[in-house]
Amino acid sequence: MTIYAKWIEADGRFAFSPDDNGGVAIESARHIELLDALAAGKHLTADGNGAPAISEPAAYAPTVDELCQRIDTAADAARRAVAGDPLRAVEYDRARLAAEQFAAAGYQSEVPAMVAAWAINGRTAQQAADSILAEAAAYTHALELLRTTRLAAKEQVRTLMAANQVEQAQQVADQTIAAIEAAVAGIGNNS
């Protein structure tokens, strides 16, 4: 049986009909092959003679903004994992300041409340202050690493995408996200 396949440019598809619709005549077996290809996710295009041809769908290519947003989202999640809510970050910073003042006074002044709150379970005030300062240093280092990693990676992604090196840009984004997650492992609320 003959089927007619006419490319409809406005719809970006073929119209198939058993009646002559002005398209290219194909055999019914070819028509079934074309329908099976569509069901399998393939695309149909018109060849040079207007006949249907099976093609692979175009690979998804992310945009620069999408890749950069993935990097930013990973960094945002990493910061939240370390500090928790923004007010907790303020609390940690206040504890750091109190611990610095206590340490600068040779651990001899009155123990600041923020330090005393951590001097529990047999921990001395000096041990609490040192613990707070060590955690604050790790937190600050993680934030600096997140910022420098994130911004450098986004610039590298922009450069690669401008050179049409999409696959390499995707790899940079994936590697950066993994590096960001590793950078905060065991720090702050992420321990």
XYZ file of N, CA and C in Angstrom:
573
model
N 0.842 -1.171 0.000
C 0.000 0.000 0.000
C 0.896 1.246 0.000
N 0.525 2.224 -0.739
C 1.278 3.470 -0.823
C 0.716 4.481 0.159
N 1.643 5.151 0.830
C 1.304 6.240 1.759
C 2.022 7.474 1.241
N 1.387 8.620 1.410
C 1.999 9.868 0.985
C 2.471 10.647 2.226
N 3.697 11.128 2.148
C 4.312 11.875 3.244
C 4.629 13.275 2.766
N 3.951 14.243 3.364
C 4.171 15.638 2.973
C 4.719 16.410 4.169
N 5.849 17.082 3.929
C 6.463 17.888 4.986
C 5.655 19.163 5.162
N 5.231 19.420 6.405
C 4.491 20.639 6.744
C 5.452 21.552 7.488
N 5.999 22.512 6.787
C 7.032 23.388 7.343
C 6.543 24.133 8.579
N 5.317 24.637 8.543
C 4.790 25.424 9.668
C 4.719 24.602 10.952
N 4.500 23.296 10.824
C 4.387 22.423 11.998
C 5.688 21.693 12.303
N 6.630 21.704 11.357
C 7.879 20.991 11.541
C 7.678 19.485 11.624
N 6.758 18.974 10.809
C 6.459 17.535 10.841
C 5.929 17.078 9.482
N 5.804 15.749 9.346
C 5.212 15.173 8.144
C 3.736 14.911 8.379
N 2.945 15.088 7.315
C 1.544 14.656 7.316
C 1.501 13.407 6.444
N 1.005 12.307 6.998
C 0.906 11.052 6.262
C -0.554 10.838 5.884
N -0.761 10.363 4.652
C -2.124 10.136 4.179
C -2.131 9.003 3.157
N -3.197 8.179 3.148
C -3.316 7.165 2.096
C -3.706 7.816 0.758
N -4.224 9.035 0.824
C -4.591 9.777 -0.383
C -3.451 10.704 -0.755
N -3.316 10.981 -2.013
C -2.239 11.857 -2.495
C -2.443 13.260 -1.916
N -1.559 13.653 -1.032
C -1.633 14.971 -0.394
C -0.567 15.914 -0.950
N 0.027 15.510 -2.069
C 1.064 16.327 -2.677
C 2.444 16.004 -2.146
N 2.518 14.991 -1.302
C 3.793 14.614 -0.720
C 4.478 13.515 -1.525
N 5.497 12.920 -0.937
C 6.290 11.860 -1.547
C 5.623 10.516 -1.257
N 5.542 9.660 -2.264
C 4.958 8.331 -2.087
C 5.984 7.419 -1.398
N 5.530 6.737 -0.339
C 6.374 5.761 0.354
C 5.568 4.481 0.529
N 6.237 3.390 0.757
C 5.566 2.114 0.995
C 5.083 2.062 2.431
N 4.079 1.256 2.698
C 3.522 1.165 4.045
C 4.563 0.636 5.043
N 5.462 -0.247 4.595
C 6.510 -0.753 5.483
C 7.417 0.405 5.932
N 7.718 1.311 5.025
C 8.536 2.479 5.375
C 7.769 3.377 6.338
N 6.454 3.512 6.111
C 5.625 4.314 7.000
C 5.675 3.756 8.421
N 5.568 2.446 8.555
C 5.642 1.797 9.876
C 7.021 2.032 10.499
N 8.066 1.925 9.690
C 9.434 2.173 10.176
C 9.560 3.605 10.701
N 8.984 4.561 10.001
C 9.037 5.957 10.418
C 8.269 6.176 11.721
N 7.099 5.564 11.853
C 6.310 5.694 13.080
C 7.029 5.057 14.272
N 7.652 3.900 14.038
C 8.430 3.248 15.094
C 9.598 4.138 15.533
N 10.231 4.784 14.560
C 11.351 5.684 14.889
C 10.866 6.852 15.746
N 9.715 7.423 15.406
C 9.157 8.513 16.207
C 8.858 8.047 17.629
N 8.283 6.836 17.739
C 7.960 6.288 19.058
C 9.219 6.054 19.888
N 10.347 5.816 19.232
C 11.614 5.580 19.916
C 12.360 6.886 20.218
N 11.721 8.034 19.943
C 12.340 9.311 20.270
C 13.170 9.914 19.154
N 13.158 9.301 17.981
C 13.913 9.853 16.848
C 13.123 11.011 16.235
N 13.757 11.715 15.349
C 13.119 12.822 14.639
C 13.032 12.485 13.159
N 12.035 13.084 12.507
C 11.916 12.950 11.064
C 12.239 14.285 10.432
N 13.038 14.224 9.380
C 13.366 15.417 8.613
C 13.128 15.097 7.145
N 13.046 16.123 6.342
C 12.866 15.926 4.901
C 14.239 15.879 4.241
N 14.455 14.862 3.414
C 15.718 14.810 2.684
C 15.652 15.757 1.487
N 16.649 15.728 0.624
C 16.716 16.627 -0.521
C 15.564 16.482 -1.493
N 14.901 15.318 -1.486
C 13.758 15.081 -2.379
C 12.430 15.264 -1.668
N 12.466 15.639 -0.392
C 11.238 15.824 0.370
C 10.745 14.561 1.051
N 11.497 13.465 0.908
C 11.101 12.204 1.540
C 11.501 12.213 3.014
N 10.751 11.487 3.833
C 11.087 11.444 5.253
C 12.393 10.693 5.500
N 13.219 11.264 6.374
C 14.473 10.631 6.784
C 14.504 10.628 8.308
N 15.035 9.553 8.872
C 15.128 9.416 10.327
C 16.435 10.037 10.788
N 16.341 10.842 11.852
C 17.558 11.440 12.405
C 17.515 11.370 13.927
N 18.693 11.426 14.509
C 18.809 11.444 15.964
C 18.419 12.839 16.451
N 17.785 12.909 17.614
C 17.484 14.239 18.152
C 18.790 14.959 18.502
N 18.751 16.251 18.404
C 19.934 17.036 18.748
C 20.233 16.851 20.229
N 21.489 16.694 20.546
C 21.900 16.542 21.940
C 21.616 17.842 22.685
N 21.201 17.695 23.913
C 20.930 18.877 24.724
C 22.253 19.569 25.027
N 22.301 20.838 24.785
C 23.495 21.628 25.088
C 23.088 22.726 26.068
N 23.600 22.662 27.288
C 23.237 23.690 28.262
C 23.805 25.045 27.859
N 23.201 26.067 28.399
C 23.686 27.426 28.139
C 24.740 27.796 29.187
N 25.433 28.876 28.931
C 26.400 29.408 29.890
C 25.698 29.690 31.213
N 24.542 30.333 31.130
C 23.813 30.690 32.355
C 23.412 29.445 33.143
N 22.999 28.386 32.464
C 22.609 27.161 33.159
C 23.803 26.526 33.881
N 24.931 26.454 33.208
C 26.112 25.872 33.843
C 26.581 26.718 35.027
N 26.600 28.022 34.848
C 27.012 28.909 35.948
C 26.019 28.829 37.108
N 24.745 28.696 36.808
C 23.733 28.576 37.860
C 23.915 27.275 38.638
N 24.285 26.190 37.959
C 24.550 24.923 38.656
C 25.706 25.095 39.647
N 26.738 25.803 39.218
C 27.896 26.045 40.095
C 27.474 26.903 41.291
N 26.730 27.981 41.034
C 26.260 28.854 42.120
C 25.364 28.097 43.099
N 24.486 27.263 42.572
C 23.575 26.495 43.419
C 24.345 25.544 44.323
N 25.377 24.900 43.784
C 26.201 24.000 44.597
C 26.927 24.776 45.692
N 27.437 25.954 45.366
C 28.128 26.772 46.363
C 27.153 27.260 47.432
N 25.952 27.649 47.022
C 24.936 28.087 47.988
C 24.583 26.945 48.943
N 24.403 25.754 48.396
C 24.074 24.587 49.220
C 25.225 24.261 50.172
N 26.448 24.408 49.702
C 27.609 24.129 50.546
C 27.686 25.125 51.698
N 27.437 26.386 51.417
C 27.453 27.398 52.489
C 26.358 27.116 53.511
N 25.171 26.746 53.027
C 24.072 26.418 53.958
C 24.416 25.194 54.793
N 25.079 24.214 54.169
C 25.449 23.003 54.902
C 26.450 23.320 56.007
N 27.337 24.265 55.769
C 28.352 24.620 56.758
C 27.761 25.500 57.858
N 27.054 26.534 57.480
C 26.622 27.539 58.452
C 25.190 27.362 58.922
N 24.406 26.609 58.213
C 22.990 26.553 58.557
C 22.335 27.842 58.107
N 21.415 28.329 58.916
C 20.734 29.563 58.527
C 21.653 30.768 58.727
N 21.347 31.884 58.099
C 22.214 33.067 58.186
C 22.436 33.560 59.617
N 21.459 33.410 60.467
C 21.646 33.859 61.848
C 22.643 32.973 62.589
N 22.727 31.716 62.208
C 23.732 30.850 62.829
C 25.127 31.313 62.421
N 25.277 31.761 61.173
C 26.569 32.284 60.729
C 26.962 33.499 61.578
N 25.980 34.332 61.900
C 26.240 35.487 62.769
C 26.655 34.991 64.152
N 25.949 33.991 64.658
C 26.293 33.419 65.970
C 27.729 32.897 65.973
N 28.101 32.151 64.940
C 29.465 31.616 64.857
C 30.501 32.742 64.817
N 30.174 33.815 64.101
C 31.119 34.919 64.014
C 31.264 35.613 65.366
N 30.165 35.769 66.081
C 30.229 36.383 67.421
C 31.039 35.492 68.374
N 30.856 34.183 68.261
C 31.629 33.258 69.100
C 33.114 33.361 68.763
N 33.429 33.487 67.480
C 34.825 33.647 67.059
C 35.421 34.915 67.661
N 34.698 36.024 67.576
C 35.191 37.292 68.121
C 35.431 37.182 69.632
N 34.493 36.557 70.323
C 34.647 36.394 71.770
C 35.843 35.498 72.079
N 36.011 34.419 71.311
C 37.142 33.515 71.529
C 38.462 34.213 71.228
N 38.504 35.048 70.207
C 39.725 35.803 69.886
C 40.097 36.742 71.023
N 39.097 37.448 71.571
C 39.362 38.374 72.674
C 39.854 37.615 73.902
N 39.240 36.484 74.177
C 39.626 35.672 75.330
C 41.051 35.151 75.151
N 41.374 34.687 73.954
C 42.727 34.183 73.674
C 43.746 35.313 73.735
N 43.381 36.481 73.209
C 44.295 37.627 73.223
C 44.604 38.074 74.654
N 43.680 37.817 75.565
C 43.894 38.168 76.975
C 44.601 37.042 77.720
N 45.150 36.099 76.968
C 45.881 34.991 77.583
C 44.983 34.013 78.318
N 43.718 33.975 77.943
C 42.728 33.076 78.552
C 42.556 33.383 80.044
N 42.882 34.611 80.465
C 42.857 34.967 81.880
C 41.670 35.855 82.248
N 41.027 36.462 81.269
C 39.914 37.361 81.578
C 38.663 36.527 81.890
N 37.605 37.260 82.186
C 36.330 36.572 82.410
C 35.958 35.827 81.130
N 35.468 34.618 81.284
C 35.126 33.791 80.115
C 33.875 34.370 79.458
N 33.984 34.766 78.186
C 32.808 35.306 77.489
C 31.704 34.245 77.400
N 30.478 34.709 77.423
C 29.330 33.796 77.395
C 29.361 32.880 76.171
N 29.776 33.411 75.019
C 29.805 32.603 73.796
C 30.835 31.480 73.901
N 31.880 31.712 74.651
C 32.903 30.687 74.867
C 32.432 29.728 75.960
N 31.895 30.270 77.030
C 31.425 29.449 78.147
C 30.363 28.451 77.689
N 29.570 28.854 76.728
C 28.524 27.959 76.229
C 29.108 26.699 75.609
N 30.346 26.766 75.133
C 31.004 25.617 74.496
C 31.926 24.888 75.480
N 32.161 25.461 76.631
C 33.007 24.841 77.660
C 32.142 23.863 78.461
N 31.818 22.762 77.843
C 30.934 21.752 78.443
C 31.564 20.374 78.300
N 30.996 19.402 78.993
C 31.456 18.006 78.905
C 32.955 17.867 79.182
N 33.426 18.583 80.200
C 34.830 18.482 80.578
C 35.767 19.370 79.785
N 35.255 20.136 78.854
C 36.079 21.039 78.043
C 36.350 22.298 78.856
N 37.600 22.703 78.939
C 37.943 23.935 79.654
C 37.592 25.138 78.786
N 37.599 26.298 79.399
C 37.316 27.530 78.653
C 38.368 27.739 77.567
N 39.635 27.440 77.867
C 40.686 27.586 76.856
C 40.469 26.594 75.717
N 40.143 25.361 76.049
C 39.879 24.371 74.999
C 38.676 24.783 74.153
N 37.658 25.338 74.792
C 36.477 25.803 74.062
C 36.857 26.932 73.107
N 37.631 27.888 73.601
C 38.056 29.016 72.757
C 38.900 28.514 71.587
N 39.839 27.627 71.870
C 40.690 27.093 70.797
C 39.865 26.308 69.775
N 38.883 25.570 70.255
C 38.007 24.813 69.358
C 37.195 25.755 68.468
N 36.661 26.802 69.083
C 35.892 27.802 68.318
C 36.781 28.452 67.264
N 37.996 28.814 67.637
C 38.915 29.468 66.690
C 39.327 28.524 65.565
N 39.557 27.257 65.882
C 39.927 26.281 64.840
C 38.771 26.089 63.862
N 37.561 25.991 64.412
C 36.385 25.816 63.543
C 36.161 27.067 62.693
N 36.356 28.243 63.298
C 36.193 29.493 62.544
C 37.216 29.592 61.425
N 38.443 29.163 61.679
C 39.478 29.196 60.640
C 39.115 28.239 59.503
N 38.627 27.063 59.854
C 38.216 26.101 58.815
C 37.038 26.650 58.018
N 36.111 27.286 58.706
C 34.937 27.881 58.073
C 35.355 29.005 57.118
N 36.242 29.878 57.595
C 36.719 30.976 56.750
C 37.473 30.440 55.539
N 38.321 29.456 55.766
C 39.049 28.843 54.650
C 38.074 28.238 53.642
N 37.053 27.545 54.132
C 36.061 26.934 53.230
C 35.332 28.001 52.423
N 34.952 29.107 53.081
C 34.267 30.187 52.357
C 35.165 30.797 51.288
N 36.429 31.017 51.626
C 37.372 31.570 50.642
C 37.547 30.597 49.480
N 37.673 29.314 49.803
C 37.828 28.296 48.757
C 36.586 28.216 47.883
N 35.415 28.278 48.506
C 34.167 28.262 47.732
C 34.112 29.438 46.772
N 34.437 30.608 47.268
C 34.362 31.806 46.423
C 35.350 31.737 45.266
N 36.602 31.437 45.565
C 37.603 31.415 44.493
C 37.325 30.291 43.499
N 36.917 29.142 43.995
C 36.602 28.009 43.101
C 35.414 28.347 42.220
N 34.367 28.882 42.832
C 33.132 29.206 42.105
C 33.380 30.251 41.025
N 34.036 31.336 41.389
C 34.233 32.407 40.411
C 35.192 32.005 39.292
N 36.253 31.279 39.628
C 37.196 30.827 38.597
C 36.518 29.850 37.641
N 35.716 28.956 38.185
C 35.035 27.971 37.335
C 34.027 28.638 36.406
N 33.291 29.606 36.919
C 32.316 30.287 36.066
C 33.011 31.006 34.914
N 34.152 31.609 35.187
C 34.891 32.287 34.111
C 35.403 31.268 33.098
N 35.872 30.127 33.594
C 36.349 29.075 32.689
C 35.202 28.537 31.839
N 34.030 28.378 32.432
C 32.850 27.922 31.686
C 32.507 28.934 30.599
N 32.522 30.210 30.943
C 32.197 31.251 29.941
C 33.188 31.206 28.774
N 34.463 31.041 29.087
C 35.496 30.991 28.046
C 35.304 29.772 27.150
N 35.061 28.616 27.759
C 34.875 27.390 26.976
C 33.613 27.457 26.117
N 32.549 27.982 26.673
C 31.302 28.087 25.897
C 31.463 29.062 24.742
N 32.211 30.153 24.958
C 32.450 31.113 23.879
C 33.250 30.470 22.753
N 34.079 29.475 23.104
C 34.862 28.748 22.096
C 34.105 27.522 21.584
N 32.807 27.416 21.958
C 31.942 26.310 21.536
C 32.462 24.949 22.009
N 33.072 24.938 23.175
C 33.561 23.695 23.777
C 32.607 23.305 24.914
N 31.397 22.927 24.514
C 30.313 22.670 25.458
C 30.633 21.503 26.379
N 31.146 20.425 25.822
C 31.435 19.244 26.635
C 32.483 19.555 27.710
N 33.511 20.293 27.334
C 34.539 20.666 28.304
C 33.956 21.588 29.383
N 33.069 22.491 28.974
C 32.431 23.392 29.936
C 31.575 22.595 30.920
N 30.869 21.587 30.432
C 30.068 20.729 31.311
C 30.979 19.982 32.291
N 32.117 19.518 31.809
C 33.063 18.817 32.687
C 33.591 19.746 33.778
N 33.894 20.981 33.404
C 34.363 21.956 34.397
C 33.285 22.164 35.458
N 32.040 22.314 35.029
C 30.946 22.505 35.985
C 30.823 21.289 36.911
N 30.847 20.092 36.345
C 30.726 18.869 37.152
C 31.882 18.730 38.139
N 33.097 18.984 37.671
C 34.270 18.878 38.548
C 34.235 19.935 39.644
N 33.770 21.115 39.302
C 33.687 22.197 40.282
C 32.670 21.861 41.354
N 31.539 21.330 40.961
C 30.509 20.961 41.933
C 31.047 19.900 42.886
N 31.762 18.923 42.360
C 32.366 17.891 43.214
C 33.395 18.510 44.161
N 34.190 19.439 43.664
C 35.202 20.100 44.499
C 34.548 20.941 45.591
N 33.459 21.600 45.267
C 32.738 22.415 46.242
C 32.192 21.529 47.363
N 31.594 20.417 46.989
C 31.043 19.507 47.997
C 32.145 18.948 48.885
N 33.287 18.623 48.305
C 34.409 18.084 49.080
C 35.008 19.145 49.993
N 34.972 20.397 49.577
C 35.599 21.481 50.339
C 34.934 21.711 51.684
N 33.666 21.361 51.818
C 32.947 21.652 53.059
C 32.684 20.397 53.901
N 33.145 19.265 53.441
C 32.915 18.035 54.194
C 33.563 18.141 55.567
N 32.773 17.902 56.620
C 33.306 17.902 57.974
C 33.464 19.267 58.613
N 32.941 20.334 58.008
C 33.103 21.675 58.555
C 31.745 22.183 59.037
N 31.725 22.823 60.192
C 30.511 23.436 60.721
C 29.393 22.444 60.904
N 28.217 22.782 60.421
C 27.051 21.910 60.542
C 27.141 20.716 59.630
N 28.169 20.657 58.793
C 28.338 19.596 57.817
C 29.213 18.480 58.374
N 29.469 18.490 59.690
C 30.329 17.457 60.272
C 29.516 16.400 60.968
